[in-house]
Coordinates of C-alpha atoms in Angstrom, one line a residue:
X1 CA -21.9 -13.6 -9.9
X2 CA -19.8 -10.9 -11.8
X3 CA -17.2 -10.9 -9.0
X4 CA -16.9 -14.7 -9.2
X5 CA -16.5 -14.5 -12.9
X6 CA -13.8 -11.9 -12.7
X7 CA -12.0 -14.0 -10.1
X8 CA -12.2 -17.1 -12.4
X9 CA -10.9 -15.2 -15.4
X10 CA -8.0 -13.7 -13.3
X11 CA -7.0 -17.1 -12.0
X12 CA -7.2 -18.6 -15.5
X13 CA -4.9 -15.9 -17.0
X14 CA -2.5 -16.1 -14.1
X15 CA -2.4 -19.9 -14.3
X16 CA -1.4 -19.7 -18.0
X17 CA 1.3 -17.3 -17.2
X18 CA 2.7 -19.2 -14.3
X19 CA 2.6 -22.7 -15.8
X20 CA 4.3 -21.4 -18.9
X21 CA 7.4 -21.1 -16.9
X22 CA 9.0 -24.1 -15.2
X23 CA 8.2 -24.5 -11.5
X24 CA 11.4 -23.7 -9.6
X25 CA 11.3 -25.7 -6.3
X26 CA 13.8 -25.3 -3.5
X27 CA 15.3 -28.7 -3.9
X28 CA 13.4 -31.7 -2.7
X29 CA 10.0 -31.3 -1.1
X30 CA 7.4 -33.6 0.3
X31 CA 4.4 -34.8 -1.8
X32 CA 2.1 -33.3 0.8
X33 CA 2.2 -30.5 3.4
X34 CA -0.1 -30.1 6.4
X35 CA -1.1 -26.5 7.1
X36 CA -0.3 -25.2 10.6
X37 CA -1.4 -22.1 12.4
X38 CA 0.2 -19.0 10.9
X39 CA 0.6 -20.4 7.4
X40 CA -0.6 -18.6 4.3
X41 CA -0.4 -19.8 0.7
X42 CA 2.1 -17.0 0.2
X43 CA 4.4 -18.4 2.9
X44 CA 4.0 -22.0 1.7
X45 CA 4.9 -21.0 -1.9
X46 CA 7.9 -19.1 -0.7
X47 CA 9.1 -22.1 1.3
X48 CA 8.7 -24.8 -1.4
X49 CA 8.8 -22.8 -4.7
X50 CA 11.2 -20.1 -3.7
X51 CA 8.8 -17.5 -5.2
X52 CA 5.9 -16.6 -2.8
X53 CA 3.9 -14.8 -5.5
X54 CA 3.5 -18.1 -7.3
X55 CA 1.1 -19.3 -4.6
X56 CA -1.7 -19.7 -7.2
X57 CA 0.2 -22.8 -8.5
X58 CA -0.3 -24.5 -5.2
X59 CA -3.9 -23.5 -5.2
X60 CA -4.5 -24.8 -8.7
X61 CA -2.9 -28.1 -7.7
X62 CA -5.3 -28.4 -4.8
X63 CA -8.9 -28.3 -6.1
X64 CA -10.3 -29.1 -2.6
X65 CA -9.3 -25.6 -1.6
X66 CA -12.4 -23.7 -2.7
X67 CA -11.1 -20.3 -1.6
X68 CA -7.4 -19.5 -1.6
X69 CA -8.0 -17.0 1.3
X70 CA -9.5 -19.7 3.4
X71 CA -7.1 -22.5 4.4
X72 CA -7.3 -24.1 7.8
X73 CA -4.8 -25.7 10.2
X74 CA -4.8 -29.4 9.4
X75 CA -5.5 -29.0 5.7
X76 CA -3.4 -31.3 3.6
X77 CA -2.0 -29.7 0.4
X78 CA -0.5 -31.5 -2.5
X79 CA 2.9 -30.5 -3.7
X80 CA 3.2 -33.2 -6.3
X81 CA 2.5 -31.3 -9.4
X82 CA 2.9 -34.0 -12.0
X83 CA 1.4 -36.9 -10.1
X84 CA -1.1 -35.5 -7.7
X85 CA -1.7 -37.4 -4.6
X86 CA -4.9 -37.8 -2.5
X87 CA -5.7 -34.6 -0.5
X88 CA -8.1 -33.9 2.2
X89 CA -9.5 -30.9 4.1
X90 CA -8.4 -30.5 7.7
X91 CA -10.8 -30.2 10.7
X92 CA -12.7 -26.9 10.8
X93 CA -12.0 -26.2 14.4
X94 CA -9.9 -23.0 14.0
X95 CA -10.3 -19.7 12.2
X96 CA -9.3 -19.8 8.5
X97 CA -6.0 -18.5 7.3
X98 CA -6.0 -15.8 4.7
X99 CA -3.6 -15.5 1.7
X100 CA -3.5 -11.7 2.3
X101 CA -4.3 -10.2 5.7
X102 CA -7.2 -7.9 4.8
X103 CA -7.5 -6.5 8.3
X104 CA -4.0 -5.0 7.9
X105 CA -4.8 -3.1 4.7
X106 CA -8.5 -2.3 5.2
X107 CA -7.8 1.3 6.5
X108 CA -5.8 2.0 3.3
X109 CA -8.5 0.6 1.1
X110 CA -11.3 2.6 2.7
X111 CA -9.8 5.8 4.2
X112 CA -6.9 7.0 1.9
X113 CA -6.8 8.2 -1.6
X114 CA -4.3 10.0 -3.8
X115 CA -5.4 12.8 -6.2
X116 CA -3.8 15.4 -8.5
X117 CA -5.6 18.4 -6.8
X118 CA -7.9 19.2 -3.9
X119 CA -8.1 23.0 -3.9
X120 CA -11.4 22.9 -5.8
X121 CA -13.2 20.8 -3.2
X122 CA -15.7 22.3 -0.6
X123 CA -14.1 22.8 2.8
X124 CA -15.0 23.3 6.5
X125 CA -14.9 27.0 7.6
X126 CA -16.3 26.7 11.2
X127 CA -18.2 24.9 13.9
X128 CA -21.2 25.4 16.1
X129 CA -20.7 27.5 19.3
X130 CA -17.4 28.9 17.9
X131 CA -15.6 25.6 18.6
X132 CA -12.1 25.2 17.3
X133 CA -12.7 21.5 16.4
X134 CA -15.7 19.3 15.6
X135 CA -16.5 15.6 16.4
X136 CA -19.4 13.2 16.6
X137 CA -22.8 14.8 17.4
X138 CA -21.6 18.4 16.5
X139 CA -22.2 20.6 13.6
X140 CA -19.6 21.8 11.0
X141 CA -20.2 24.5 8.5
X142 CA -19.0 23.9 4.9
X143 CA -18.4 26.4 2.2
X144 CA -18.8 25.4 -1.4
X145 CA -21.7 22.9 -1.0
X146 CA -24.2 25.2 -2.8
X147 CA -26.2 22.4 -4.3
X148 CA -26.2 20.0 -1.4
X149 CA -29.6 19.0 0.0
X150 CA -30.6 18.0 3.5
X151 CA -30.2 14.2 4.1
X152 CA -27.2 13.8 1.7
X153 CA -24.1 12.2 3.2
X154 CA -20.6 13.5 2.9
X155 CA -17.1 12.4 3.9
X156 CA -14.6 14.8 5.5
X157 CA -11.0 14.4 4.1
X158 CA -7.7 16.0 5.2
X159 CA -4.7 16.6 2.9
X160 CA -1.8 14.9 4.7
X161 CA 1.0 14.3 2.3
X162 CA 2.4 15.7 -1.0
X163 CA 4.1 13.0 -2.9
X164 CA 6.9 14.0 -5.4
X165 CA 10.4 13.3 -6.5
X166 CA 13.2 13.8 -5.7
X167 CA 11.7 14.7 -2.3
X168 CA 9.5 11.6 -1.5
X169 CA 6.9 13.5 0.6
X170 CA 6.0 16.7 2.3
X171 CA 3.7 16.9 5.3
X172 CA 0.7 19.2 4.9
X173 CA -1.4 21.4 7.1
X174 CA -5.2 20.9 7.1
X175 CA -5.6 23.7 4.5
X176 CA -3.0 22.0 2.2
X177 CA 0.0 24.2 2.9
X178 CA 3.3 22.7 3.7
X179 CA 4.0 22.1 7.4
X180 CA 6.4 24.8 8.8
X181 CA 10.0 23.7 9.1
X182 CA 9.1 20.6 7.0
X183 CA 12.2 19.4 5.0
X184 CA 14.9 20.4 7.5
X185 CA 17.9 18.3 6.5
X186 CA 18.1 16.4 9.8
X187 CA 14.4 15.5 9.8
X188 CA 14.2 13.9 6.4
X189 CA 16.5 11.9 4.1
X190 CA 16.1 12.7 0.4
X191 CA 17.3 9.7 -1.6
X192 CA 19.0 10.2 -4.9
X193 CA 16.8 9.9 -8.0
X194 CA 16.8 10.9 -11.7
X195 CA 13.1 11.8 -11.6
X196 CA 11.8 15.3 -10.9
X197 CA 8.0 14.9 -10.8
X198 CA 4.9 15.7 -8.8
X199 CA 3.0 12.5 -8.0
X200 CA -0.1 13.5 -6.1
X201 CA -1.7 14.6 -2.8
X202 CA -2.8 12.0 -0.2
X203 CA -6.2 12.7 1.4
X204 CA -7.1 10.9 4.6
X205 CA -10.7 10.3 5.8
X206 CA -11.3 12.0 9.2
X207 CA -15.1 11.9 9.5
X208 CA -18.5 11.5 7.8
X209 CA -21.7 13.4 8.3
X210 CA -25.2 14.2 7.0
X211 CA -26.4 17.6 5.6
X212 CA -29.0 19.0 8.0
X213 CA -29.4 22.4 6.4
X214 CA -28.7 23.5 2.9
X215 CA -26.6 26.6 2.0
X216 CA -28.8 29.7 1.6
X217 CA -31.2 28.7 4.4
X218 CA -31.9 31.8 6.6
X219 CA -29.3 33.7 4.7
X220 CA -26.4 31.4 5.5
X221 CA -23.6 31.1 2.9
X222 CA -22.6 27.6 4.2
X223 CA -24.2 24.2 4.4
X224 CA -24.6 22.5 7.8
X225 CA -23.0 19.1 8.3
X226 CA -23.8 16.9 11.3
X227 CA -20.7 14.9 12.1
X228 CA -21.1 11.2 13.1
X229 CA -17.6 9.6 13.6
X230 CA -15.7 10.0 16.9
X231 CA -12.4 8.7 15.7
X232 CA -10.9 12.0 14.5
X233 CA -11.7 15.7 15.1
X234 CA -12.5 17.8 12.1
X235 CA -10.5 21.0 11.6
X236 CA -11.2 24.2 9.6
X237 CA -9.8 23.6 6.1
X238 CA -10.7 19.9 5.9
X239 CA -12.2 19.0 2.5
X240 CA -15.6 17.5 1.9
X241 CA -16.7 15.0 -0.8
X242 CA -19.9 12.9 -1.3
X243 CA -19.9 9.5 0.3
X244 CA -19.6 6.9 -2.4
X245 CA -19.4 3.1 -2.4
X246 CA -15.7 2.2 -2.2
X247 CA -14.6 0.2 -5.2
X248 CA -11.6 -1.9 -4.3
X249 CA -10.5 -5.5 -4.5
X250 CA -10.9 -8.0 -1.6
X251 CA -8.9 -10.7 -3.3
X252 CA -5.5 -10.4 -4.8
X253 CA -3.6 -12.6 -7.3
X254 CA 0.2 -11.9 -7.0
X255 CA 2.1 -11.6 -10.3
X256 CA 5.3 -9.9 -11.6
X257 CA 4.9 -6.4 -13.1
X258 CA 3.8 -6.3 -16.7
X259 CA 6.5 -3.8 -17.4
X260 CA 9.2 -2.2 -15.3
X261 CA 8.9 1.6 -15.1
X262 CA 12.2 3.4 -14.6
X263 CA 13.3 4.5 -11.1
X264 CA 10.4 3.2 -8.9
X265 CA 11.1 3.8 -5.3
X266 CA 9.5 3.7 -1.8
X267 CA 7.9 7.1 -1.1
X268 CA 6.7 6.5 2.5
X269 CA 6.2 3.9 5.2
X270 CA 2.9 4.0 7.0
X271 CA 2.8 4.5 10.8
X272 CA 6.5 3.8 11.4
X273 CA 7.5 6.8 9.3
X274 CA 10.8 5.8 7.8
X275 CA 11.2 2.0 8.1
X276 CA 8.9 -1.0 8.1
X277 CA 8.8 -4.8 7.9
X278 CA 6.4 -7.6 7.0
X279 CA 2.7 -6.6 7.1
X280 CA 3.6 -2.9 7.0
X281 CA 2.2 -0.7 4.2
X282 CA 4.3 1.4 1.9
X283 CA 3.7 3.9 -0.9
X284 CA 5.7 3.5 -4.1
X285 CA 6.2 5.9 -7.0
X286 CA 4.3 4.0 -9.7
X287 CA 0.7 3.6 -10.5
X288 CA -2.0 2.9 -13.1
X289 CA -0.4 5.1 -15.7
X290 CA 2.8 3.0 -15.3
X291 CA 0.9 -0.3 -15.9
X292 CA 0.8 -1.2 -12.2
X293 CA -2.3 -3.1 -11.0
X294 CA -3.5 -4.8 -7.9
X295 CA -1.4 -7.9 -7.1
X296 CA 1.8 -6.7 -8.7
X297 CA 4.8 -7.9 -6.7
X298 CA 8.1 -6.1 -6.4
X299 CA 11.3 -6.9 -4.7
X300 CA 12.7 -3.9 -2.7
X301 CA 16.4 -3.1 -2.7
X302 CA 18.5 -0.7 -0.6
X303 CA 20.3 1.5 -3.2
X304 CA 24.0 0.9 -3.5
X305 CA 25.9 3.4 -1.4
X306 CA 29.0 5.4 -2.4
X307 CA 31.5 5.4 0.4
X308 CA 34.8 7.2 0.7
X309 CA 37.9 5.0 0.4
X310 CA 39.5 5.7 3.8
X311 CA 42.8 4.2 2.6
X312 CA 43.4 6.2 -0.6
X313 CA 41.2 9.2 0.0
X314 CA 40.6 11.8 2.7
X315 CA 38.4 11.1 5.7
X316 CA 34.9 12.4 5.4
X317 CA 31.6 12.3 7.2
X318 CA 30.0 8.8 7.8
X319 CA 26.7 10.2 6.3
X320 CA 27.7 8.8 2.9
X321 CA 24.6 7.3 1.3
X322 CA 24.5 10.1 -1.3
X323 CA 28.2 10.8 -1.3
X324 CA 29.6 10.5 -4.8
X325 CA 32.9 12.3 -4.2
X326 CA 35.7 12.2 -6.7
X327 CA 38.1 9.5 -7.6
X328 CA 38.3 8.2 -4.0
X329 CA 34.7 7.1 -3.7
X330 CA 33.7 3.4 -4.1
X331 CA 30.3 2.2 -5.3
X332 CA 28.8 -0.6 -3.2
X333 CA 26.2 -3.1 -4.5
X334 CA 22.4 -2.9 -3.9
X335 CA 21.1 -5.0 -1.1
X336 CA 17.9 -7.0 -1.1
X337 CA 15.4 -6.1 1.6
X338 CA 11.9 -7.5 1.0
X339 CA 9.0 -8.4 -1.3
X340 CA 5.9 -6.2 -1.4
X341 CA 2.5 -6.7 -3.2
X342 CA 0.5 -3.8 -4.5
X343 CA -3.1 -3.7 -3.2
X344 CA -4.4 -0.3 -4.3
X345 CA -3.3 1.9 -7.2
X346 CA -3.8 5.5 -8.3
X347 CA -2.4 7.3 -11.3
X348 CA 1.2 7.8 -10.2
X349 CA 1.2 6.3 -6.6
X350 CA 0.4 2.8 -5.3
X351 CA 0.0 1.3 -1.8
X352 CA 1.8 -2.1 -1.3
X353 CA 2.0 -4.5 1.6
X354 CA 5.4 -5.8 2.7
X355 CA 5.1 -9.6 2.6
X356 CA 8.5 -10.9 3.7
X357 CA 12.0 -9.7 3.9
X358 CA 15.5 -9.9 5.4
X359 CA 15.9 -6.3 6.6
X360 CA 13.7 -3.2 7.2
X361 CA 12.3 -1.4 4.2
X362 CA 13.1 2.4 4.1
X363 CA 12.1 5.4 2.2
X364 CA 14.2 5.6 -1.0
X365 CA 14.6 1.8 -1.5
X366 CA 14.2 0.8 -5.1
X367 CA 11.4 -1.5 -6.4
X368 CA 12.6 -4.1 -8.9
X369 CA 11.2 -7.2 -10.6
X370 CA 10.5 -9.9 -8.0
X371 CA 13.1 -12.2 -9.6
X372 CA 15.9 -9.5 -9.5
X373 CA 19.2 -10.7 -8.1

């Protein structure tokens, strides 16, 4: 009941905000639209309103759609905002279409977190039978769980990335130290920025387990953790925290940022490493402390390059993204790349889903208001 109430309140507030501004449609549009396979309310709003994050306006104009995350092929949606026409649900013969693909962001909702520090957390020091790694059905020995009792469940986390500016990220070893040779010029591009700030450590879930023997039993200085997951091997140095119910949103209501923090940029692109497109997840350099919340929509822009004028100036390397040169350099304009919606926030870092775009999103791209031109 509380979840439904929060949803209703969020929709009400968003409706007031969106209807306060004039609806900007892309020219003429039909009075009704029939949903086809592959459609989402985000896509439909982008097609007919020009602003996909205004999809709640279409939802509010169609009371027959009980859940905005459940539209079906064949559903008839009204696009006549002033003089609503008759609408009808489509046949329920195919799977519903979500407004946001939860399956694509679920691992980032459940398995990743960003924290200011992790050195104080208990950690794995060894495994049964002198193994170098541990997996499902095996025992890991954890130092620092002095008060843990048999039967309690714990999650094993691994520090993977250190987020900061001007260097967007540094890869970490299992014990939290920087990966050797990380940061070689040819392996990582460092985009220009006016910020010099530590943003947080990313911790990734690698396993879960149950305490089978408390520290101090039979003179042992460590607690014994029976590992249960088979997806990732546990290493010495991995951190351990109690298993808690994950608190995250399953429904999102896109909206422009309440304020625009200075110099917000893309810190990382999941899986692909340096570039991503629609339905890829990115990390950006703004979070709860900057007023960012779930559903915040940004437009992402390639920073304007500085190139050497080959006519009036000397010839230089083609690696000119950061080149400022002297009087012979020319500043080029920023280039729009895509829109992205935030789905999980931490103090200084947020995860966002790339929703649409015209070119790949890369590390160092700037996050602007969604209406930026």
